[in-house]
Coordinates of C-alpha atoms in Angstrom, one line a residue:
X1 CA 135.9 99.9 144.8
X2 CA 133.9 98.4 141.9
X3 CA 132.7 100.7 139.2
X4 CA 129.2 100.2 137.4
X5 CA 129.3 100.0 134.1
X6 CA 125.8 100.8 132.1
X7 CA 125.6 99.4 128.8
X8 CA 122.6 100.6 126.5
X9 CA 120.5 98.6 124.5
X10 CA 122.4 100.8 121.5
X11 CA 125.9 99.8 122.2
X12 CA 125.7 95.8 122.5
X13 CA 129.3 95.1 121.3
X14 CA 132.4 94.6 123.8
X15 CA 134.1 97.1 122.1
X16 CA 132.0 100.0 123.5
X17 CA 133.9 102.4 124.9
X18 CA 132.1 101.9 128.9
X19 CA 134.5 98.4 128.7
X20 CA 137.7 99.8 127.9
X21 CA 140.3 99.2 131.2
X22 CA 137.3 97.3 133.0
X23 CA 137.7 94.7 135.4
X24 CA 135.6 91.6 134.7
X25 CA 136.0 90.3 138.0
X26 CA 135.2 93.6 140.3
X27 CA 133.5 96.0 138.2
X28 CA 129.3 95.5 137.3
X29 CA 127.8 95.5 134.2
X30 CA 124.4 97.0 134.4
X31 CA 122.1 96.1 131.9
X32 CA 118.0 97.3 132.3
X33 CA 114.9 97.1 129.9
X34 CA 112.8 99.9 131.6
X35 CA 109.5 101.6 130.7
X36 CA 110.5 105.1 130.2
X37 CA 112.9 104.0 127.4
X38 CA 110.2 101.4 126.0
X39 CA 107.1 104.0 125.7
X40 CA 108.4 107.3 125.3
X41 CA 107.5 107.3 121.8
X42 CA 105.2 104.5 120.6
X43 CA 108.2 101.7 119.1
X44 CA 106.8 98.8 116.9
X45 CA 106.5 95.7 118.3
X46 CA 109.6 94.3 116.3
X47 CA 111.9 97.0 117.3
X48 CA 110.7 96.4 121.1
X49 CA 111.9 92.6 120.0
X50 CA 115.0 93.4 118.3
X51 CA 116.7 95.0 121.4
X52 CA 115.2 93.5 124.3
X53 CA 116.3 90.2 122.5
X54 CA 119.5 91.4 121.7
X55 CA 120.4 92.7 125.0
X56 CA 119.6 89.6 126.8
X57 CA 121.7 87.6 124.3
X58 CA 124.6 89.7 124.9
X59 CA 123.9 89.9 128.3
X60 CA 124.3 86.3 128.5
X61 CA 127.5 86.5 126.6
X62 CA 129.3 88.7 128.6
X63 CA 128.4 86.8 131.8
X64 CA 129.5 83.8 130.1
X65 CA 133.1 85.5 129.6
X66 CA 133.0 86.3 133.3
X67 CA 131.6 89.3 133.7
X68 CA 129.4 90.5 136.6
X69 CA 125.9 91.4 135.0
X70 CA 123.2 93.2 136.8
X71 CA 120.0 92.8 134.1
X72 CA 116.6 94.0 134.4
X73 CA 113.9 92.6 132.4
X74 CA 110.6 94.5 131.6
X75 CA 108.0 94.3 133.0
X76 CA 105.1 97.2 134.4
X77 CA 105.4 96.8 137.8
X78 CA 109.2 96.7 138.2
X79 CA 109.8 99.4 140.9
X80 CA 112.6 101.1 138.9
X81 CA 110.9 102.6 135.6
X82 CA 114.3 104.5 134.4
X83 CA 117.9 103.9 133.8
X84 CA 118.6 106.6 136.3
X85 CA 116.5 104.0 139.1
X86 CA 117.7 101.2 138.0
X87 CA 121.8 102.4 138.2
X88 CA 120.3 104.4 141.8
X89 CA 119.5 101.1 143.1
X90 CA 122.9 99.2 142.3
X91 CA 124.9 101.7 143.7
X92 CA 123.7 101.4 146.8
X93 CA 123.4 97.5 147.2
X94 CA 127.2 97.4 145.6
X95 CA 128.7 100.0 147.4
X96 CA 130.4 101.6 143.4
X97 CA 131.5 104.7 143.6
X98 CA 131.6 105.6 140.1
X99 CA 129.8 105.1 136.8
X100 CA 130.7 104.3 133.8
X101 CA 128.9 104.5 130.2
X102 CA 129.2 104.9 126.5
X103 CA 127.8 108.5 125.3
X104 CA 123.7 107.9 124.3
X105 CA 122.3 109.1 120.8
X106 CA 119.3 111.0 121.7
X107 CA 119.7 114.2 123.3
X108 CA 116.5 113.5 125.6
X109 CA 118.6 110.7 127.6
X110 CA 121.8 112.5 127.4
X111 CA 120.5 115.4 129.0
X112 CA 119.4 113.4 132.3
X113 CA 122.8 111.3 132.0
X114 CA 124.4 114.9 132.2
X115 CA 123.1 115.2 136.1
X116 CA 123.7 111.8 137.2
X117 CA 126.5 113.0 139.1
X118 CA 125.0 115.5 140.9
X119 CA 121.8 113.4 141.5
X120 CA 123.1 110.2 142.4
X121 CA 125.8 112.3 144.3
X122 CA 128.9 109.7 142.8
X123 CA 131.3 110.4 139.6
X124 CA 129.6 109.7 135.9
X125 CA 132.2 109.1 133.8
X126 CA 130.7 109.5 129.7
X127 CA 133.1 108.1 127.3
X128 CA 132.8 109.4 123.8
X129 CA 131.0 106.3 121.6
X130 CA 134.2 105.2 119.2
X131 CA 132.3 103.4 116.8
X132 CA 131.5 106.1 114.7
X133 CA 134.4 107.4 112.4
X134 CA 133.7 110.8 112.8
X135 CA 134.0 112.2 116.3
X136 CA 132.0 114.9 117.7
X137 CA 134.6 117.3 117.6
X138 CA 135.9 116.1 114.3
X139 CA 132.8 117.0 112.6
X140 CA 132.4 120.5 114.1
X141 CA 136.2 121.0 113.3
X142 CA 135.6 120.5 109.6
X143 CA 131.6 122.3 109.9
X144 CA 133.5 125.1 111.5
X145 CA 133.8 128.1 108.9
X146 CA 131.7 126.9 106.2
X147 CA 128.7 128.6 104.9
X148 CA 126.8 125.6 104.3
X149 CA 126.7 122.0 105.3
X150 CA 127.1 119.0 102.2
X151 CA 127.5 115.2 102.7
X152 CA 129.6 115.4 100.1
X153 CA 132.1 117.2 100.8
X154 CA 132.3 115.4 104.3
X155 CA 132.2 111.9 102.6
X156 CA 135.2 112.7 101.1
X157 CA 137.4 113.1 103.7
X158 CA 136.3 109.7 105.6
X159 CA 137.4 108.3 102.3
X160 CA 140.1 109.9 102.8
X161 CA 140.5 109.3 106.5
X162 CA 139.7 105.6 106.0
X163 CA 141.2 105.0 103.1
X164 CA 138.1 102.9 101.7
X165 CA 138.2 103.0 97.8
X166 CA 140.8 105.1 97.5
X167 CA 143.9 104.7 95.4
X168 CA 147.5 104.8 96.4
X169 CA 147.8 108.4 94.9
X170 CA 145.0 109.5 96.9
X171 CA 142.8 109.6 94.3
X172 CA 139.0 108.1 94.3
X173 CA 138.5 104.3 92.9
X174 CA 136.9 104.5 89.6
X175 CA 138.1 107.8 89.1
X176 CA 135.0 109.9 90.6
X177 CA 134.0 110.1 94.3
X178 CA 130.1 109.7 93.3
X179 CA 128.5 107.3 91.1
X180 CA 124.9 108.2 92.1
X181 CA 123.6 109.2 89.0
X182 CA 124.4 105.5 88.1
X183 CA 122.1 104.4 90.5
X184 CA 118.4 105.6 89.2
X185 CA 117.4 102.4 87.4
X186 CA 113.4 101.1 87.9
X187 CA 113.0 97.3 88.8
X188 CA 110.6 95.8 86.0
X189 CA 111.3 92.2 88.0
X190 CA 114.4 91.0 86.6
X191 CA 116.8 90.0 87.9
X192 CA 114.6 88.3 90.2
X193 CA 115.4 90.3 93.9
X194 CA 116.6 87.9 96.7
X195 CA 114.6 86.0 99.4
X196 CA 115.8 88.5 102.6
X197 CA 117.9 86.8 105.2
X198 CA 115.9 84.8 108.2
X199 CA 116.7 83.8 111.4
X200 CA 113.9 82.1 113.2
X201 CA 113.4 83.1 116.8
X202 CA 115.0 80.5 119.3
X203 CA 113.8 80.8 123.1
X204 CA 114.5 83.6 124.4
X205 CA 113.5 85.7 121.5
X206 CA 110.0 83.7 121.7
X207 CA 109.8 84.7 124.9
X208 CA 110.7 88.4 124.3
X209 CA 108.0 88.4 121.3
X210 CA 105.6 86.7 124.0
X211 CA 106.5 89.7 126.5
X212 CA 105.9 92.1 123.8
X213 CA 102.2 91.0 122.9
X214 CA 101.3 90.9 126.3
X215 CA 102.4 94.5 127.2
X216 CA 103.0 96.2 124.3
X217 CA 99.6 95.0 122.5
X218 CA 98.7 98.4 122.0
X219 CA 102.3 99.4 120.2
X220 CA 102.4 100.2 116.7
X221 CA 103.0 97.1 114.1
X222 CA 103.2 93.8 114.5
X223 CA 105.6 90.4 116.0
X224 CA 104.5 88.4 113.1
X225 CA 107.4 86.8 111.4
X226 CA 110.1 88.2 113.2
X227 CA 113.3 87.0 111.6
X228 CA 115.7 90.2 112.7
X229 CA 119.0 88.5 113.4
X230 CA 119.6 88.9 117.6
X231 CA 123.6 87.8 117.7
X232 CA 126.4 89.4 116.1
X233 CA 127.3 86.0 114.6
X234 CA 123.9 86.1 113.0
X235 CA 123.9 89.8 112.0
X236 CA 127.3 89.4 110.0
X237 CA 125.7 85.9 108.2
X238 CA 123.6 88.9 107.1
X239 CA 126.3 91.0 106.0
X240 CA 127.5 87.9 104.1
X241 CA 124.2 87.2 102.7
X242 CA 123.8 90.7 101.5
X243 CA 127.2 91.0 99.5
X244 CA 126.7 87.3 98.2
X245 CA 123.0 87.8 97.1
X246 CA 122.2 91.8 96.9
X247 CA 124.8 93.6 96.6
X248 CA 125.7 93.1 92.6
X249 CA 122.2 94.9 91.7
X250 CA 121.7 97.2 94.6
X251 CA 123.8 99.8 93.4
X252 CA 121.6 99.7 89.8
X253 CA 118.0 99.5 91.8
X254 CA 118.3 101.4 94.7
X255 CA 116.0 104.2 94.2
X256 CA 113.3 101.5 92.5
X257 CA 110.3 100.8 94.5
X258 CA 108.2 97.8 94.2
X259 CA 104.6 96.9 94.3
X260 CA 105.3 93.6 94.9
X261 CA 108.8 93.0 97.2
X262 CA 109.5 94.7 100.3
X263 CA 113.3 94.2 100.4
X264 CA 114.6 94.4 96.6
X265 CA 118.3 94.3 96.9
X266 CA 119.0 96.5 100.2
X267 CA 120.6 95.4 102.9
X268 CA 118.5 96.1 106.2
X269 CA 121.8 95.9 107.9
X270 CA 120.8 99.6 109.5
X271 CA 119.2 98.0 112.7
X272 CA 122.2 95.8 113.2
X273 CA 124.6 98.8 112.7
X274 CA 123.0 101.0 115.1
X275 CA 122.4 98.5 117.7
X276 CA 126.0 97.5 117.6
X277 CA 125.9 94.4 116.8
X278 CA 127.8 95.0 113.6
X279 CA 130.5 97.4 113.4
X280 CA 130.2 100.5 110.8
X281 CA 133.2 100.5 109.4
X282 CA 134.5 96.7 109.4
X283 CA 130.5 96.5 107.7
X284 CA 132.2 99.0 104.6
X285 CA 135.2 97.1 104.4
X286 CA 133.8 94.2 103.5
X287 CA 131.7 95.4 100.8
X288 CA 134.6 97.5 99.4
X289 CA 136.7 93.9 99.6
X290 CA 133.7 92.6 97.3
X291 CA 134.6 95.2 94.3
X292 CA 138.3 94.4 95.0
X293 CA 137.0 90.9 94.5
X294 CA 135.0 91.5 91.3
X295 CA 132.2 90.4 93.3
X296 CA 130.0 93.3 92.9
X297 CA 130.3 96.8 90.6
X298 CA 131.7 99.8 91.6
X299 CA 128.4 101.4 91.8
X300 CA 126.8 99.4 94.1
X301 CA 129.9 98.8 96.6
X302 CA 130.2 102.8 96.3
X303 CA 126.4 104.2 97.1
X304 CA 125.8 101.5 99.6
X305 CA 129.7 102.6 101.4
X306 CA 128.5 106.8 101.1
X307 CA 125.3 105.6 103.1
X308 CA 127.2 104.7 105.6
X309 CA 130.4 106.7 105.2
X310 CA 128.9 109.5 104.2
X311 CA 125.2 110.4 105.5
X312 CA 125.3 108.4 108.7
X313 CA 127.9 110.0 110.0
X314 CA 126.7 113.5 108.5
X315 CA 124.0 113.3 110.2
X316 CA 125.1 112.6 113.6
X317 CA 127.5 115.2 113.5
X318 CA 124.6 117.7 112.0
X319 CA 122.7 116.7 115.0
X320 CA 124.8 117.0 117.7
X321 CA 126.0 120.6 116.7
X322 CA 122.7 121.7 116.8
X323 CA 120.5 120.2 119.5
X324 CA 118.7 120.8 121.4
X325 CA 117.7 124.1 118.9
X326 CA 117.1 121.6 115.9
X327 CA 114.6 119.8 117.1
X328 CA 112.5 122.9 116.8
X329 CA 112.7 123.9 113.8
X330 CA 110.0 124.5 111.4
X331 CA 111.3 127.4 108.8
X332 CA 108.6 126.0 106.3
X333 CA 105.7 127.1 109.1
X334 CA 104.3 123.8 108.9
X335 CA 100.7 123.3 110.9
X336 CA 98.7 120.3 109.9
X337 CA 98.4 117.2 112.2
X338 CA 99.9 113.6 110.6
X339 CA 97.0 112.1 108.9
X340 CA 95.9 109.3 110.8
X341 CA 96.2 106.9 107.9
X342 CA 100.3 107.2 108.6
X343 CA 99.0 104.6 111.6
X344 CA 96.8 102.6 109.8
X345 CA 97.7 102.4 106.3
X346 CA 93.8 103.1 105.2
X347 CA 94.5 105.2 102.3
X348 CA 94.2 104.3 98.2
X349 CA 97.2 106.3 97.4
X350 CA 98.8 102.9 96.4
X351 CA 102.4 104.3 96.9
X352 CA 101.7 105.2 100.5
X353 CA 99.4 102.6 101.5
X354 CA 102.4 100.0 100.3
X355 CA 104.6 102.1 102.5
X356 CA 103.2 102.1 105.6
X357 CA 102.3 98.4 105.1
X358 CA 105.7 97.3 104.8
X359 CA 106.6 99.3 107.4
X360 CA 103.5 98.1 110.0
X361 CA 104.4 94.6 108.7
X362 CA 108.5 94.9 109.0
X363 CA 109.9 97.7 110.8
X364 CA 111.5 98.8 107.4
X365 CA 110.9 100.9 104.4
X366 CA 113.6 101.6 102.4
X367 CA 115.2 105.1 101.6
X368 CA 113.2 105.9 98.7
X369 CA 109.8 105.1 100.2
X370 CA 111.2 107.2 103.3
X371 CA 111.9 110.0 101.7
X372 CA 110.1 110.0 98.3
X373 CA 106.7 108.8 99.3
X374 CA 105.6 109.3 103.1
X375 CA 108.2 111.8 103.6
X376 CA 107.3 113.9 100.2
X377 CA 103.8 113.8 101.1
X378 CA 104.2 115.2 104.4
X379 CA 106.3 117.8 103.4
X380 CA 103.7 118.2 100.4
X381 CA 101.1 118.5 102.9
X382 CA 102.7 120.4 105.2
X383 CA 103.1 118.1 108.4
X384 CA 104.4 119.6 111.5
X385 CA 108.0 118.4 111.8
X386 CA 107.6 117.1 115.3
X387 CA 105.0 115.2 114.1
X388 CA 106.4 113.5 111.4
X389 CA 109.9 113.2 113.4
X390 CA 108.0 111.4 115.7
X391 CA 106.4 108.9 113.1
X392 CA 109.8 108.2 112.5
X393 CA 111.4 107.5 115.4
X394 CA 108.6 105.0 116.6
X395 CA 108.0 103.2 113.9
X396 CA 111.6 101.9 112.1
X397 CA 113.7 99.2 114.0
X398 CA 116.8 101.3 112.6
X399 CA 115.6 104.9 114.3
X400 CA 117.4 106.7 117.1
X401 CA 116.9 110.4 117.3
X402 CA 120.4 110.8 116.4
X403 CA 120.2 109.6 113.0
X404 CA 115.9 109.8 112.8
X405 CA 116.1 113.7 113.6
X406 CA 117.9 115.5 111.2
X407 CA 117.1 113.0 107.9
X408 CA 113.5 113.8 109.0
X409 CA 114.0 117.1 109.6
X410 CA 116.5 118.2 107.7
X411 CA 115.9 116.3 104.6
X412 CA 112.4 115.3 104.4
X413 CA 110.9 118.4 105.8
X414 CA 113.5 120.6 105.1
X415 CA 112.4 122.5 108.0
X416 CA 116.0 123.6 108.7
X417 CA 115.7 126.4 105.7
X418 CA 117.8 124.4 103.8
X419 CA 121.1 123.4 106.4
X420 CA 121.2 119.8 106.2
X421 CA 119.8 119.5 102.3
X422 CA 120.4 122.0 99.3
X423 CA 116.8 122.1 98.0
X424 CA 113.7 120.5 99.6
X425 CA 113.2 116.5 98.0
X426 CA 109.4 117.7 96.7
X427 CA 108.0 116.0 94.2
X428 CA 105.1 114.9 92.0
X429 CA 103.5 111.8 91.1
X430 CA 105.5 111.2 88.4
X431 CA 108.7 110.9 90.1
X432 CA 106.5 107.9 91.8
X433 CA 105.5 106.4 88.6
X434 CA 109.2 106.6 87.5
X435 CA 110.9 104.4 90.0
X436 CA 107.9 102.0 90.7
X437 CA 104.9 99.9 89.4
X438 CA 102.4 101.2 92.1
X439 CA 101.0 104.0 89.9
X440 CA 99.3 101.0 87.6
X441 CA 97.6 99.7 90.6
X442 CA 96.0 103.1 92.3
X443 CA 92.7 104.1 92.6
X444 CA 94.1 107.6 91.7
X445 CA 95.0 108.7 88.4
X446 CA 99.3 109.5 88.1
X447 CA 98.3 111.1 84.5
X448 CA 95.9 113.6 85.8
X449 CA 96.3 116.5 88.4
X450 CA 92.7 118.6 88.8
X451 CA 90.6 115.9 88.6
X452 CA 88.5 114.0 91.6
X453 CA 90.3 111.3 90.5
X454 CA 93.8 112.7 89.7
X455 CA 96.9 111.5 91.9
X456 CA 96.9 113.7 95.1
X457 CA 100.9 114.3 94.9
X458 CA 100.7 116.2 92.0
X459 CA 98.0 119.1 92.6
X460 CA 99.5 119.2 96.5
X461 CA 103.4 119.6 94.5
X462 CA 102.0 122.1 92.7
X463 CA 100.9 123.7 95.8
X464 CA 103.5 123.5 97.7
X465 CA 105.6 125.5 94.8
X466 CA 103.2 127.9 95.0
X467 CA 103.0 128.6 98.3
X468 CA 106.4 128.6 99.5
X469 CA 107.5 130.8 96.5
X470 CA 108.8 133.0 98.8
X471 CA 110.6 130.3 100.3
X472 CA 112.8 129.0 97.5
X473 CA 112.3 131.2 94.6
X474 CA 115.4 132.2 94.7
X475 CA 117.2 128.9 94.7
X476 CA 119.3 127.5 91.6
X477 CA 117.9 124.4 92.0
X478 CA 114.5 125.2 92.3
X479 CA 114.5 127.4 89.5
X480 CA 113.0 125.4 86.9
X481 CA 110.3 124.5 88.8
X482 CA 109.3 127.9 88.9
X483 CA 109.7 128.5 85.1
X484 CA 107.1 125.5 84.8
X485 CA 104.5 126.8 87.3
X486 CA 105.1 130.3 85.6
X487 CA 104.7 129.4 82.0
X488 CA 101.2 127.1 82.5
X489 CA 98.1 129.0 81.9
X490 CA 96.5 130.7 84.8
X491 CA 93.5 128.9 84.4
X492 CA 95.5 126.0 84.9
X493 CA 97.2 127.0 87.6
X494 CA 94.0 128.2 89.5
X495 CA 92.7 124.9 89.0
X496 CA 95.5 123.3 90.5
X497 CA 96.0 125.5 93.3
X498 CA 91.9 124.4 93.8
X499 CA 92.2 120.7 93.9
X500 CA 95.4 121.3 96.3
X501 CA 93.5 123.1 98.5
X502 CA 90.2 120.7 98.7
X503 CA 92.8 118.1 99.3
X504 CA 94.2 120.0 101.8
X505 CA 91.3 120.6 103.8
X506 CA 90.1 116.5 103.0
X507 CA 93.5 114.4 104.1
X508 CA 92.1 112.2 106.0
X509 CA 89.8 110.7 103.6
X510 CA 92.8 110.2 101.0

């Protein structure tokens, strides 16, 4: 009998686990663009794009290579709205009696996928997802005992499990395992950054952007000037084009922000890796082979390999431990809602406005405006978590829950009381004005902090310390900051603690 084989819109590579031992000519591919997974949370436009597009170009491959291929293309009125409908259906007009799939990384799916069997009454065979270097087990394995949780402390044993920049003695490249702190530099505009890599829609992807505007007009973002590459033959021209053209500088201007270029000298290679259609680890080989090479400094082939090596694989396995639990927390009692302005980018804080315009315009922001300016001011403000997990998740072509969840959480919020992250990533405007050029282009002052006019970040940092003394008093890192706060005069702090809390109650108008 045939089996079915369900291949998600995450997994497009015929290495996924679902078509190990398959047979091309009995068993079904089963392929569906349904409405449950295309509105649960509200996806920009180019993410919609991205995988519907990609899907149907690997779902011609494989049919080309002579594979049976059920597919199911969106639309509203397609009588099956879920994955679990649409693999009901071709069970009963092939007469299967077993399916077969890849594990999913969002808990939400994976917890219907763990009934199938019962509800569709045949054997669901899950396959662990291979792709990732770290399994499930192997991650609680080495979590298993240890007080706390540190990326990198678990980045050094993929290093060592992999072998990537590693010596023959076992020893780390360049003689340290971190080179971070090499990695802080701010981007005056030289050298010039690189034009990003393009890849102009052909047919099908018009027609996918076409589908999208028609029902998904009233997603967040925009299909303008899609150029996301569809194919894994054009995602690795973008690997290339990132080692040939980025990745020299990106170690040195990583952490820099721009007023002026959206990309600098990242790779936005995350949507491609999480999609599938480049492969995580063949994707760090090649950028360690460019040091080997003298093609690009230890630095940059280092922090861009520990992103990958190191965090995205931390924090799958942080998540997976933990779910369904994590997705609740909120140690920090957070209560306010998202300002709306995270939707609309109508705000003259400079640094946020340019963040959530890049990311309405692209389905990108890079780490640094992730973390150190919409994430630090919702942490500043004190966003509820789901709130600002959910942000996330919708509006980045590189988000899954698996990945979103606990960098959000964890990291940004630090609504996990500190599990994921040492010490919560809070900070003023000056950190800001540091590692960009907005600051000189803001209505707000970065120089002042009580005034109407003073930048909001650093009378709502101030704030924050304050009020979550109880919190993190007591942590070595955070102890300077509480020296500072302790030694300015209480005037001065009550005047800060003032303008916090008129900010506070006036967000919106920001």
């Amino acid at each position: 009998m045939p089996n079915l084989i369900l291949i998600l819109g995450d997994q497009l590579t015929t290495n996924i686990s679902a078509l190990e031992d398959a047979d091309r000519k009995q068993d079904r591919i089963v392929m569906a663009e349904v409405h449950d997974e295309a509105t649960y949370t509200n996806h920009h436009k180019k993410k919609i794009v991205l995988l519907f597009s990609a899907m149907r170009h690997f779902a011609q491959r494989v049919e080309a290579d002579g594979w049976q291929v059920h597919y199911q293309a969106y639309h509203p009125d397609n009588h099956e709205q879920s994955l679990e409908a649409v693999v009901a259906r071709q069970l009963r007009e092939t007469g299967a009696d077993r399916v077969i799939t890849t594990e999913c990384g969002e808990w939400r799916l994976h917890e219907q996928m763990s009934q199938w069997h019962e509800r569709l009454d045949v054997p669901v065979e899950i396959r662990p997802d291979t792709r990732f270097i770290a399994s499930k087990q192997e991650f609680a394995d080495w979590a298993e005992g240890r007080k706390q949780l540190r990326m990198e402390f678990f980045y050094r044993e993929m290093r060592r499990k992999t072998g990537l920049m590693m010596t023959s003695g076992g020893k780390p490249e360049g003689g340290q395992w971190n080179f971070d702190a090499d990695n802080r530099r701010k981007w005056t505009g030289k050298p010039p950054a690189p034009a990003p890599f393009r890849v102009e829609p052909d047919e099908l992807t018009r027609e996918v952007i076409d589908l999208v505007e028609e029902h998904f007009a009233d997603h967040f973002g925009t299909t303008e000037d899609f150029h996301f590459a569809v194919t894994p033959e054009d995602a690795e021209r973008a690997l290339d084009h990132f080692i040939d053209f980025a990745l020299p500088c990106f170690g040195d201007f990583q952490d820099a922000i721009s007023d002026d270029e959206d990309w600098l000298f990242h790779s936005i290679l995350s949507p491609y890796i999480n999609c599938g259609l480049l492969d995580p680890l063949a994707v760090c080989e090649a950028a360690a082979r460019a040091w080997h090479a003298g093609r690009a400094p230890i630095n940059a082939v280092e922090g861009f390999v520990r992103q990958i090596l190191g965090w995205r694989e931390f924090v799958r396995g942080i998540y997976w431990m933990n779910m369904p639990g994590y997705a609740k927390e909120n140690r920090l009692g957070n209560t306010r809602a998202l300002p709306w302005f995270y939707w609309t980018g109508d705000t003259k804080m400079r640094c946020m406005h340019k963040a959530i315009d890049a990311t309405r315009r692209n389905a990108y922001a890079h780490h640094i405006q992730r973390l150190m300016v919409t994430g630090n001011f919702a942490l500043l403000a004190g966003v509820r978590p789901e709130e600002i997990c959910d942000w996330y998740l919708a509006v980045y072509a590189d988000a899954y829950d698996w990945v979103e969840l606990p960098n959000v959480l964890g990291m940004v919020m630090h609504a996990d009381g500190g599990y994921l992250g040492s010490k919560p990533y809070a900070a003023s405007g000056k950190y800001i004005q540091r590692m960009s050029d907005h600051c000189s282009n803001c209505h707000y002052k970065v120089n002042k902090s009580t005034e109407a006019d003073a930048c909001p970040f650093n009378a709502l940092y101030w704030h924050f310390i304050d009020r979550h003394r109880d919190d993190f008093a007591s942590n070595p890192r955070m102890g300077m900051m509480y020296r500072n706060w302790d030694r300015q005069k209480p005037e001065r702090r009550e005047a800060l603690l003032r303008r916090g809390d008129d900010l506070l109650i006036d967000l919106e108008q920001l």
